[in-house]
Coordinates of C-alpha atoms and ligand atoms in Angstrom, one line a residue:
M1201 CA 85.2 126.0 94.0
K1202 CA 83.1 125.5 97.2
Q1203 CA 79.9 125.8 95.0
L1204 CA 81.3 123.3 92.5
L1205 CA 82.0 120.7 95.3
D1206 CA 78.5 121.3 96.8
R1207 CA 76.9 120.8 93.4
I1208 CA 78.9 117.7 92.6
I1209 CA 78.0 116.1 95.9
E1210 CA 74.3 116.7 95.2
E1211 CA 74.5 115.4 91.7
N1212 CA 76.1 112.1 92.8
R1213 CA 74.1 111.6 96.0
Y1214 CA 71.6 109.2 94.4
L1215 CA 74.4 106.7 93.9
T1216 CA 74.6 105.9 97.6
E1217 CA 71.3 104.0 97.2
L1218 CA 72.8 101.7 94.6
G1219 CA 75.6 100.5 96.9
K1220 CA 76.0 99.0 100.3
V1221 CA 77.9 99.9 103.5
A1222 CA 80.5 97.2 104.3
D1223 CA 79.4 94.8 107.0
Y1224 CA 82.0 92.0 106.9
I1225 CA 83.7 94.1 109.6
P1226 CA 80.7 94.4 111.9
A1227 CA 81.8 97.8 113.4
L1228 CA 81.7 99.4 109.9
S1229 CA 78.1 98.5 109.3
T1230 CA 76.8 101.4 111.5
A1231 CA 78.2 104.1 109.1
N1232 CA 75.6 106.5 107.9
P1233 CA 75.2 106.1 104.1
D1234 CA 73.9 109.7 103.9
D1235 CA 77.3 111.2 105.0
I1236 CA 79.2 112.5 102.0
G1237 CA 82.3 114.7 102.4
V1238 CA 84.8 116.1 100.0
C1239 CA 88.0 118.1 100.4
Y1240 CA 90.2 119.5 97.6
I1241 CA 93.6 121.2 98.3
D1242 CA 95.1 123.2 95.4
E1243 CA 98.8 123.9 94.6
K1244 CA 98.7 127.1 96.7
N1245 CA 97.4 125.2 99.7
N1246 CA 93.9 126.6 99.5
L1247 CA 91.6 124.1 101.1
Y1248 CA 88.0 123.7 99.9
K1249 CA 85.6 121.4 101.7
S1250 CA 82.0 120.4 101.5
G1251 CA 79.4 118.1 103.1
A1252 CA 80.5 115.8 105.9
Y1253 CA 84.1 117.0 106.0
N1254 CA 84.2 116.7 109.8
T1255 CA 83.1 113.1 109.9
K1256 CA 85.8 110.7 111.1
F1257 CA 86.1 107.2 109.6
T1258 CA 88.7 104.5 109.6
I1259 CA 91.4 104.7 106.9
Q1260 CA 91.3 101.0 106.1
S1261 CA 93.2 100.2 102.8
I1262 CA 94.3 103.7 102.2
S1263 CA 96.9 103.0 105.0
K1264 CA 98.5 100.6 102.5
I1265 CA 100.2 103.3 100.5
L1266 CA 101.7 104.9 103.6
T1267 CA 102.9 101.6 105.1
L1268 CA 104.5 100.9 101.7
T1269 CA 106.3 104.2 101.9
L1270 CA 107.6 103.4 105.4
A1271 CA 108.7 99.8 104.4
I1272 CA 110.6 101.2 101.4
M1273 CA 112.3 103.8 103.6
D1274 CA 113.2 101.1 106.0
N1275 CA 114.4 98.5 103.5
G1276 CA 114.9 100.0 100.1
L1277 CA 113.0 99.1 96.9
D1278 CA 114.7 95.9 96.1
R1279 CA 114.1 94.1 99.4
V1280 CA 110.4 95.2 99.4
F1281 CA 109.8 94.0 95.9
E1282 CA 111.4 90.7 96.5
K1283 CA 108.4 89.9 98.7
V1284 CA 105.6 91.6 96.9
G1285 CA 104.9 92.3 93.2
V1286 CA 103.9 95.4 91.3
E1287 CA 101.4 93.9 88.9
G1288 CA 97.7 94.8 88.7
T1289 CA 95.2 92.0 89.3
D1290 CA 91.7 91.1 88.3
E1291 CA 91.1 89.5 91.7
P1292 CA 89.1 91.2 94.5
F1293 CA 91.1 92.9 97.3
N1294 CA 90.7 90.1 99.8
S1295 CA 91.4 87.2 97.3
F1296 CA 94.3 84.8 97.8
V1297 CA 93.3 82.0 95.4
K1298 CA 96.5 82.4 93.4
L1299 CA 98.8 82.5 96.4
D1300 CA 98.6 78.7 96.9
S1301 CA 99.9 77.8 93.4
P1302 CA 103.4 76.4 93.5
N1303 CA 104.7 78.9 90.9
V1304 CA 103.4 82.0 92.8
T1305 CA 106.1 83.3 95.1
K1306 CA 104.6 86.7 96.2
P1307 CA 101.3 88.6 96.3
A1308 CA 100.5 90.5 93.1
N1309 CA 100.8 94.0 94.5
P1310 CA 100.9 95.9 97.9
M1311 CA 97.4 97.2 97.6
I1312 CA 95.6 93.9 97.9
N1313 CA 95.3 92.6 101.5
A1314 CA 97.9 89.8 101.1
G1315 CA 100.5 92.2 99.7
A1316 CA 99.7 94.8 102.4
I1317 CA 100.2 92.3 105.2
V1318 CA 103.6 91.5 103.8
V1319 CA 104.5 95.2 103.6
T1320 CA 103.5 95.7 107.3
S1321 CA 105.8 92.8 108.3
L1322 CA 108.7 94.6 106.6
I1323 CA 108.3 97.8 108.7
K1324 CA 111.1 97.9 111.3
G1325 CA 110.3 97.6 115.0
D1326 CA 108.7 95.2 117.4
S1327 CA 105.0 94.7 117.5
S1328 CA 104.2 97.7 119.6
N1329 CA 106.4 100.3 118.1
R1330 CA 105.7 99.2 114.6
F1331 CA 102.2 100.5 114.9
Q1332 CA 103.4 103.6 116.7
R1333 CA 105.7 104.3 113.8
I1334 CA 102.8 104.0 111.3
L1335 CA 100.6 106.3 113.4
D1336 CA 103.5 108.9 113.7
F1337 CA 104.1 108.8 110.0
I1338 CA 100.4 109.4 109.2
R1339 CA 100.4 112.3 111.7
L1340 CA 103.5 113.7 110.0
V1341 CA 102.1 113.5 106.5
T1342 CA 98.8 115.1 107.5
D1343 CA 100.3 117.5 109.9
N1344 CA 97.7 116.4 112.4
D1345 CA 98.8 115.1 115.8
S1346 CA 95.3 114.4 117.0
I1347 CA 95.0 111.4 114.7
G1348 CA 94.4 108.1 116.7
Y1349 CA 92.7 104.8 116.0
S1350 CA 89.3 103.2 116.8
E1351 CA 89.6 100.5 119.3
E1352 CA 86.1 99.3 118.4
V1353 CA 86.9 98.8 114.7
Y1354 CA 90.3 97.3 115.5
L1355 CA 88.7 94.7 117.8
S1356 CA 85.8 94.1 115.4
E1357 CA 88.3 93.4 112.6
K1358 CA 90.6 91.3 114.8
T1359 CA 87.8 89.0 116.0
T1360 CA 86.3 88.5 112.5
G1361 CA 89.4 88.6 110.3
S1362 CA 89.6 84.9 109.5
R1363 CA 90.2 85.6 105.8
N1364 CA 93.1 87.9 106.5
R1365 CA 94.4 85.4 109.0
A1366 CA 94.1 82.5 106.5
M1367 CA 96.1 84.3 103.9
A1368 CA 98.8 85.4 106.4
Y1369 CA 99.3 81.8 107.6
L1370 CA 99.5 80.6 104.1
M1371 CA 102.2 83.2 103.3
S1372 CA 104.0 82.2 106.5
N1373 CA 103.9 78.6 105.4
K1374 CA 105.3 79.5 101.9
G1375 CA 108.1 81.6 103.4
I1376 CA 106.7 84.9 102.1
L1377 CA 105.9 86.3 105.5
D1378 CA 108.6 86.2 108.2
G1379 CA 107.9 86.8 111.9
D1380 CA 105.1 86.2 114.3
V1381 CA 101.9 86.0 112.2
E1382 CA 99.5 87.2 115.0
D1383 CA 101.8 90.1 115.8
I1384 CA 101.9 91.2 112.1
L1385 CA 98.1 90.8 111.8
D1386 CA 97.6 92.8 114.9
T1387 CA 99.5 95.7 113.5
Y1388 CA 97.7 95.4 110.1
F1389 CA 94.3 95.5 111.8
K1390 CA 95.3 98.5 113.9
Q1391 CA 96.7 100.4 111.0
C1392 CA 93.4 99.9 109.1
S1393 CA 91.5 101.3 112.2
I1394 CA 93.3 104.7 112.2
E1395 CA 90.7 107.4 112.2
I1396 CA 90.9 110.3 109.7
D1397 CA 88.6 112.7 107.8
V1398 CA 88.6 113.9 104.2
V1399 CA 90.9 116.8 105.0
D1400 CA 93.6 114.3 106.2
L1401 CA 93.1 112.3 103.0
A1402 CA 93.5 115.3 100.7
K1403 CA 96.7 116.2 102.6
I1404 CA 98.0 112.6 102.0
G1405 CA 97.2 113.1 98.3
K1406 CA 99.0 116.4 98.2
F1407 CA 102.0 115.0 100.0
I1408 CA 102.5 112.3 97.3
S1409 CA 101.7 114.8 94.5
E1410 CA 104.4 117.1 95.9
G1411 CA 107.0 114.3 95.6
C1412 CA 106.9 113.1 99.2
K1413 CA 108.1 116.5 100.3
G1414 CA 109.6 116.5 103.8
L1415 CA 110.8 112.9 103.9
E1416 CA 114.4 112.4 105.0
L1417 CA 115.6 110.9 101.7
S1418 CA 117.8 112.2 98.9
D1419 CA 116.0 114.1 96.0
V1420 CA 116.8 111.2 93.7
S1421 CA 115.3 108.6 96.1
K1422 CA 112.2 110.8 96.7
K1423 CA 111.6 111.1 92.9
E1424 CA 112.0 107.3 92.4
L1425 CA 109.7 106.6 95.4
T1426 CA 107.0 109.1 94.2
I1427 CA 107.0 107.6 90.6
L1428 CA 106.5 104.2 92.1
L1429 CA 103.7 105.2 94.5
K1430 CA 101.8 107.0 91.8
G1431 CA 102.3 104.0 89.4
I1432 CA 101.1 101.5 92.0
L1433 CA 98.1 103.7 92.8
L1434 CA 97.1 104.0 89.2
T1435 CA 97.5 100.2 88.4
S1436 CA 96.1 98.7 91.6
G1437 CA 94.8 101.4 94.0
M1438 CA 91.2 100.6 93.0
Y1439 CA 91.7 96.8 93.0
D1440 CA 90.0 95.0 90.1
Y1441 CA 88.5 98.3 88.9
S1442 CA 91.8 100.0 88.4
G1443 CA 92.0 99.7 84.6
R1444 CA 88.7 101.2 83.9
Y1445 CA 89.3 103.8 86.6
A1446 CA 92.6 104.9 85.1
I1447 CA 90.8 105.6 81.8
E1448 CA 87.6 107.2 83.2
V1449 CA 89.2 109.2 86.0
G1450 CA 93.0 109.2 85.4
I1451 CA 94.0 110.2 88.9
P1452 CA 96.2 107.9 91.0
T1453 CA 93.8 107.0 93.8
K1454 CA 93.5 104.7 96.8
S1455 CA 90.2 103.5 98.2
G1456 CA 89.3 102.0 101.5
V1457 CA 86.4 99.7 102.5
S1458 CA 85.0 102.3 105.0
G1459 CA 84.3 104.5 102.0
G1460 CA 87.3 106.8 101.7
L1461 CA 89.1 107.8 98.5
M1462 CA 92.5 109.6 98.4
G1463 CA 93.4 111.1 95.1
V1464 CA 96.9 112.3 94.1
V1465 CA 96.2 115.1 91.7
P1466 CA 99.1 116.2 89.4
G1467 CA 100.5 119.6 90.1
N1468 CA 100.8 119.5 93.9
R1469 CA 97.1 119.0 94.6
G1470 CA 95.1 116.4 96.6
I1471 CA 91.5 115.1 97.0
G1472 CA 89.8 113.4 99.9
I1473 CA 86.3 111.9 99.6
Y1474 CA 84.1 110.0 102.0
S1475 CA 80.9 108.1 101.3
P1476 CA 80.5 104.7 102.9
S1477 CA 78.1 103.0 100.5
L1478 CA 80.3 100.7 98.3
D1479 CA 80.1 99.1 94.9
I1480 CA 80.8 95.4 94.2
H1481 CA 84.6 96.1 94.0
G1482 CA 84.6 97.6 97.5
N1483 CA 85.1 101.2 96.3
S1484 CA 82.9 104.1 97.4
I1485 CA 80.1 104.2 94.9
A1486 CA 79.2 107.9 95.2
G1487 CA 82.9 108.7 95.8
L1488 CA 83.6 107.3 92.4
G1489 CA 80.9 109.4 90.8
I1490 CA 82.2 112.5 92.6
I1491 CA 85.9 112.0 91.6
K1492 CA 84.8 111.3 88.1
S1493 CA 82.9 114.6 88.0
L1494 CA 85.8 116.4 89.5
S1495 CA 88.3 114.9 87.0
K1496 CA 86.1 116.1 84.1
E1497 CA 85.2 119.5 85.4
L1498 CA 88.6 120.5 86.6
N1499 CA 90.4 118.6 83.8
L1500 CA 92.5 116.4 86.2
N1501 CA 92.9 113.3 84.1
I1502 CA 96.6 112.7 83.7
F1503 CA 96.1 111.3 80.2
N1504 CA 94.4 114.4 79.0
Ligands
LIG275 N1 90.8 96.2 106.9 C1 90.3 95.8 105.6 C2 90.5 94.3 105.4 O1 91.6 93.9 105.7 C3 90.9 96.6 104.5 C4 90.3 96.3 103.2 C5 89.9 97.5 102.4 O2 89.8 98.7 102.9 N2 89.6 97.3 101.2 O3 89.7 93.7 104.9

């Protein structure tokens, strides 16, 4: 397996030159496009890693699936989906063009920024302990208490986040977002700045694949939650590339703009990938090549 990962990294390395490291958050622009890391955890908990598996990077949008889990545990499914939809979208992750139409009452799904900001607002707690709860939850799922956040990325995003700020104020004006907008944004920026590595990502994938094992919920609720998380990942985890991705790769996956990919592999397995050069959709360009190769070589496509 280790040799397979080494080979797949090398076969896809050329792709990094076809993409670009994100720079709209200035602190992300210093990432090294040559860093590529992969981790695969199998059903027996064997952990295989290759490349830059030690490199830390910020979780960014991959946090959205975990904040969604927390918000559902706090409020139940019905209350959460009153405020955010479950439909895929052909708009980019940071778009909010449709939100201002009179007949649109909620963001399309919880994986685009607008939807994720609403989800963060639904997590119980005041502004300081809401972030602490998110951090504790990520530490629990990854079994890694050393996880923290990058103050530099958080401040960089906070000072340049006009687009996220604009969509949050629009949602507040329309009554979609309740509470103090700056407080909610602050938590959102911080959750995106949590630092992880590919091993942590593979553990998140395995956690969801195992039916959210360990959460204090009934078996029925855990089953319902897991089906929902996998469905949302498959239909909107890769933003406006999710449809093609579902066919070509067939693994419920979430991407983040710092170059992470977290894959929920059926049969209690998980994948974590890092490569910061991105394609036009904001997904890791070599990461996509790597997970496509893994899906083919290990026969992981859920539609197969
Ligand atoms: N923090 C990023 C933002 O809000 C998250 C986006 C992403 O990872 N795609 O723009």
